[in-house]
PDB file of C-alpha atoms in Angstrom:
ATOM      1  CA  UNK A 207      -6.454  21.274  -8.672  1.00 54.00           C
ATOM      2  CA  UNK A 208      -3.614  20.183 -10.935  1.00 57.00           C
ATOM      3  CA  UNK A 209      -0.196  19.359  -9.504  1.00 58.00           C
ATOM      4  CA  UNK A 210       2.519  22.024  -9.690  1.00 57.00           C
ATOM      5  CA  UNK A 211       5.080  21.740 -12.459  1.00 56.00           C
ATOM      6  CA  UNK A 212       7.551  18.981 -11.652  1.00 60.00           C
ATOM      7  CA  UNK A 213      10.978  17.841 -12.713  1.00 64.00           C
ATOM      8  CA  UNK A 214      11.453  14.451 -14.431  1.00 64.00           C
ATOM      9  CA  UNK A 215      12.683  12.892 -11.166  1.00 77.00           C
ATOM     10  CA  UNK A 216       9.607  13.930  -9.137  1.00 91.00           C
ATOM     11  CA  UNK A 217       8.020  10.674  -8.006  1.00 96.00           C
ATOM     12  CA  UNK A 218       5.103  10.161  -5.638  1.00 97.00           C
ATOM     13  CA  UNK A 219       1.896   8.173  -5.525  1.00 98.00           C
ATOM     14  CA  UNK A 220      -1.139   7.809  -3.286  1.00 98.00           C
ATOM     15  CA  UNK A 221      -3.839   5.184  -3.879  1.00 98.00           C
ATOM     16  CA  UNK A 222      -6.741   3.841  -1.831  1.00 97.00           C
ATOM     17  CA  UNK A 223      -8.871   0.723  -1.811  1.00 95.00           C
ATOM     18  CA  UNK A 224     -12.230   1.926  -3.156  1.00 94.00           C
ATOM     19  CA  UNK A 225     -14.319  -0.740  -1.357  1.00 92.00           C
ATOM     20  CA  UNK A 226     -13.890  -3.568   1.099  1.00 86.00           C
ATOM     21  CA  UNK A 227     -11.887  -6.586   0.010  1.00 87.00           C
ATOM     22  CA  UNK A 228     -13.560  -9.880   0.933  1.00 86.00           C
ATOM     23  CA  UNK A 229     -11.305 -12.396   2.718  1.00 84.00           C
ATOM     24  CA  UNK A 230      -8.254 -11.993   0.466  1.00 86.00           C
ATOM     25  CA  UNK A 231      -6.292 -15.073   1.580  1.00 82.00           C
ATOM     26  CA  UNK A 232      -2.536 -15.632   1.863  1.00 88.00           C
ATOM     27  CA  UNK A 233       0.063 -13.532   0.007  1.00 91.00           C
ATOM     28  CA  UNK A 234      -2.594 -11.637  -1.894  1.00 91.00           C
ATOM     29  CA  UNK A 235      -1.416  -8.334  -3.354  1.00 95.00           C
ATOM     30  CA  UNK A 236      -3.757  -5.598  -2.197  1.00 95.00           C
ATOM     31  CA  UNK A 237      -4.797  -3.619  -5.254  1.00 96.00           C
ATOM     32  CA  UNK A 238      -5.368  -0.003  -4.279  1.00 96.00           C
ATOM     33  CA  UNK A 239      -7.564   0.775  -7.262  1.00 96.00           C
ATOM     34  CA  UNK A 240      -8.438   4.438  -6.727  1.00 96.00           C
ATOM     35  CA  UNK A 241      -5.351   6.484  -7.588  1.00 97.00           C
ATOM     36  CA  UNK A 242      -5.270   9.995  -6.158  1.00 97.00           C
ATOM     37  CA  UNK A 243      -1.702  10.931  -7.174  1.00 96.00           C
ATOM     38  CA  UNK A 244       0.758   9.176  -9.502  1.00 97.00           C
ATOM     39  CA  UNK A 245       3.640  11.515 -10.362  1.00 96.00           C
ATOM     40  CA  UNK A 246       6.225   9.529 -12.316  1.00 95.00           C
ATOM     41  CA  UNK A 247       3.549   6.976 -13.332  1.00 96.00           C
ATOM     42  CA  UNK A 248       5.110   4.202 -11.259  1.00 97.00           C
ATOM     43  CA  UNK A 249       1.956   2.889  -9.568  1.00 98.00           C
ATOM     44  CA  UNK A 250      -0.262   0.414 -11.474  1.00 98.00           C
ATOM     45  CA  UNK A 251      -3.882   0.428 -10.237  1.00 97.00           C
ATOM     46  CA  UNK A 252      -4.596  -2.901 -11.999  1.00 97.00           C
ATOM     47  CA  UNK A 253      -1.793  -4.908 -10.363  1.00 97.00           C
ATOM     48  CA  UNK A 254      -1.230  -2.968  -7.113  1.00 97.00           C
ATOM     49  CA  UNK A 255       2.512  -2.801  -7.875  1.00 98.00           C
ATOM     50  CA  UNK A 256       4.702   0.306  -7.779  1.00 98.00           C
ATOM     51  CA  UNK A 257       7.552  -0.039 -10.269  1.00 98.00           C
ATOM     52  CA  UNK A 258      10.352   2.361  -9.360  1.00 97.00           C
ATOM     53  CA  UNK A 259      10.898   4.850 -12.204  1.00 96.00           C
ATOM     54  CA  UNK A 260      13.946   6.592 -10.684  1.00 95.00           C
ATOM     55  CA  UNK A 261      16.637   5.146  -8.389  1.00 96.00           C
ATOM     56  CA  UNK A 262      16.882   6.727  -4.951  1.00 97.00           C
ATOM     57  CA  UNK A 263      15.741   6.754  -1.343  1.00 98.00           C
ATOM     58  CA  UNK A 264      11.971   6.202  -0.991  1.00 98.00           C
ATOM     59  CA  UNK A 265       9.482   6.509   1.849  1.00 98.00           C
ATOM     60  CA  UNK A 266       6.337   4.351   1.935  1.00 98.00           C
ATOM     61  CA  UNK A 267       3.284   4.324   4.145  1.00 97.00           C
ATOM     62  CA  UNK A 268       0.240   2.058   4.166  1.00 95.00           C
ATOM     63  CA  UNK A 269      -2.830   1.591   6.311  1.00 94.00           C
ATOM     64  CA  UNK A 270      -5.479  -1.058   6.785  1.00 91.00           C
ATOM     65  CA  UNK A 271      -8.957  -0.778   8.322  1.00 91.00           C
ATOM     66  CA  UNK A 272     -10.792  -3.665  10.009  1.00 89.00           C
ATOM     67  CA  UNK A 273     -14.256  -3.950  11.581  1.00 88.00           C
ATOM     68  CA  UNK A 274     -15.927  -6.545  13.805  1.00 87.00           C
ATOM     69  CA  UNK A 275     -13.945  -9.755  14.343  1.00 87.00           C
ATOM     70  CA  UNK A 276     -11.309  -9.516  11.632  1.00 87.00           C
ATOM     71  CA  UNK A 277      -7.537  -9.816  11.809  1.00 86.00           C
ATOM     72  CA  UNK A 278      -4.909  -9.269   9.142  1.00 88.00           C
ATOM     73  CA  UNK A 279      -1.228  -8.679   8.632  1.00 89.00           C
ATOM     74  CA  UNK A 280      -0.035  -6.611   5.677  1.00 92.00           C
ATOM     75  CA  UNK A 281       3.546  -6.567   4.440  1.00 94.00           C
ATOM     76  CA  UNK A 282       5.586  -4.034   2.498  1.00 97.00           C
ATOM     77  CA  UNK A 283       7.379  -6.178  -0.103  1.00 97.00           C
ATOM     78  CA  UNK A 284      10.276  -5.074  -2.339  1.00 97.00           C
ATOM     79  CA  UNK A 285      11.334  -7.507  -5.075  1.00 97.00           C
ATOM     80  CA  UNK A 286       9.726 -10.395  -3.113  1.00 96.00           C
ATOM     81  CA  UNK A 287      11.582  -9.469   0.113  1.00 97.00           C
ATOM     82  CA  UNK A 288       9.544  -8.301   3.125  1.00 95.00           C
ATOM     83  CA  UNK A 289      10.708  -4.859   4.281  1.00 95.00           C
ATOM     84  CA  UNK A 290       7.987  -4.135   6.853  1.00 93.00           C
ATOM     85  CA  UNK A 291       4.733  -5.470   8.292  1.00 91.00           C
ATOM     86  CA  UNK A 292       1.750  -4.460  10.402  1.00 91.00           C
ATOM     87  CA  UNK A 293      -0.820  -6.591  12.230  1.00 89.00           C
ATOM     88  CA  UNK A 294      -4.272  -5.706  13.533  1.00 88.00           C
ATOM     89  CA  UNK A 295      -6.827  -7.839  15.345  1.00 88.00           C
ATOM     90  CA  UNK A 296     -10.285  -6.418  15.995  1.00 87.00           C
ATOM     91  CA  UNK A 297     -12.873  -8.014  18.280  1.00 88.00           C
ATOM     92  CA  UNK A 298     -16.052  -6.012  17.935  1.00 84.00           C
ATOM     93  CA  UNK A 299     -14.447  -2.708  17.065  1.00 82.00           C
ATOM     94  CA  UNK A 300     -13.549  -0.506  14.143  1.00 86.00           C
ATOM     95  CA  UNK A 301      -9.844   0.272  13.858  1.00 85.00           C
ATOM     96  CA  UNK A 302      -6.995   1.237  11.542  1.00 86.00           C
ATOM     97  CA  UNK A 303      -3.335   0.298  11.629  1.00 90.00           C
ATOM     98  CA  UNK A 304      -0.560   1.904   9.617  1.00 92.00           C
ATOM     99  CA  UNK A 305       3.036   1.180   8.761  1.00 94.00           C
ATOM    100  CA  UNK A 306       5.909   2.988   7.122  1.00 96.00           C
ATOM    101  CA  UNK A 307       9.354   2.260   5.765  1.00 96.00           C
ATOM    102  CA  UNK A 308      12.292   3.944   4.068  1.00 97.00           C
ATOM    103  CA  UNK A 309      14.362   1.968   1.541  1.00 97.00           C
ATOM    104  CA  UNK A 310      16.895   2.633  -1.194  1.00 98.00           C
ATOM    105  CA  UNK A 311      15.552   1.356  -4.529  1.00 98.00           C
ATOM    106  CA  UNK A 312      16.834   0.993  -8.065  1.00 97.00           C
ATOM    107  CA  UNK A 313      14.862   1.850 -11.191  1.00 97.00           C
ATOM    108  CA  UNK A 314      12.741  -1.169 -12.128  1.00 97.00           C
ATOM    109  CA  UNK A 315      12.358  -2.526  -8.568  1.00 98.00           C
ATOM    110  CA  UNK A 316       8.826  -3.620  -7.607  1.00 98.00           C
ATOM    111  CA  UNK A 317       7.069  -2.569  -4.380  1.00 98.00           C
ATOM    112  CA  UNK A 318       3.683  -3.798  -3.159  1.00 98.00           C
ATOM    113  CA  UNK A 319       1.535  -4.448  -0.099  1.00 97.00           C
ATOM    114  CA  UNK A 320       0.351  -8.031   0.454  1.00 95.00           C
ATOM    115  CA  UNK A 321      -1.401 -10.118   3.066  1.00 91.00           C
ATOM    116  CA  UNK A 322       0.274 -12.894   5.047  1.00 89.00           C
ATOM    117  CA  UNK A 323      -1.036 -16.279   6.165  1.00 85.00           C
ATOM    118  CA  UNK A 324      -2.208 -14.604   9.397  1.00 82.00           C
ATOM    119  CA  UNK A 325      -5.589 -13.281   8.266  1.00 84.00           C
ATOM    120  CA  UNK A 326      -9.342 -13.661   8.657  1.00 84.00           C
ATOM    121  CA  UNK A 327     -12.257 -11.648   7.312  1.00 87.00           C
ATOM    122  CA  UNK A 328     -12.433  -8.584   5.130  1.00 86.00           C
ATOM    123  CA  UNK A 329     -10.169  -5.610   4.699  1.00 90.00           C
ATOM    124  CA  UNK A 330     -12.427  -2.569   4.945  1.00 88.00           C
ATOM    125  CA  UNK A 331     -12.198   0.799   3.225  1.00 90.00           C
ATOM    126  CA  UNK A 332     -14.714   3.648   3.073  1.00 88.00           C
ATOM    127  CA  UNK A 333     -15.013   7.340   3.903  1.00 86.00           C
ATOM    128  CA  UNK A 334     -14.856   6.568   7.639  1.00 85.00           C
ATOM    129  CA  UNK A 335     -11.434   4.962   7.257  1.00 88.00           C
ATOM    130  CA  UNK A 336      -9.466   4.256   4.093  1.00 92.00           C
ATOM    131  CA  UNK A 337      -7.095   1.394   3.428  1.00 94.00           C
ATOM    132  CA  UNK A 338      -4.266   3.117   1.509  1.00 96.00           C
ATOM    133  CA  UNK A 339      -0.754   2.892   0.074  1.00 97.00           C
ATOM    134  CA  UNK A 340       1.560   5.820  -0.712  1.00 98.00           C
ATOM    135  CA  UNK A 341       5.197   6.325  -1.593  1.00 98.00           C
ATOM    136  CA  UNK A 342       7.533   9.092  -2.693  1.00 98.00           C
ATOM    137  CA  UNK A 343      11.113   9.687  -3.737  1.00 97.00           C
ATOM    138  CA  UNK A 344      13.040  11.473  -0.993  1.00 96.00           C
ATOM    139  CA  UNK A 345      16.243  11.922  -3.006  1.00 91.00           C
TER     140      UNK A 345
END
């Protein structure tokens, strides 16, 4: 199904990690490589960075799935400044954590999700639970 007709200031993206990411390390940008929606063409599936095409108030959400004995923290970062973070520690289970944030951004600002130094193991993503990143212009 194609998206409805949009105005030039319609901005929204939704991207998922297409497979598990092996032990990504510290301050690693998570590259959500499978793009489902990219109105405004601000999200780059090669770098994992959303470059704001239109100034305004934006909402973001992200999730992370872990299995077994993994733990990770993932941060919402705007122009190298942390705007939000989530943490999940799993000991023998299979769980997801999600975060969200609302920020005013200017055209050209960069937004991404990255790991912190508090991590161990893989970040999982499959049909049972996707690791994802989405954002949209509110106004």
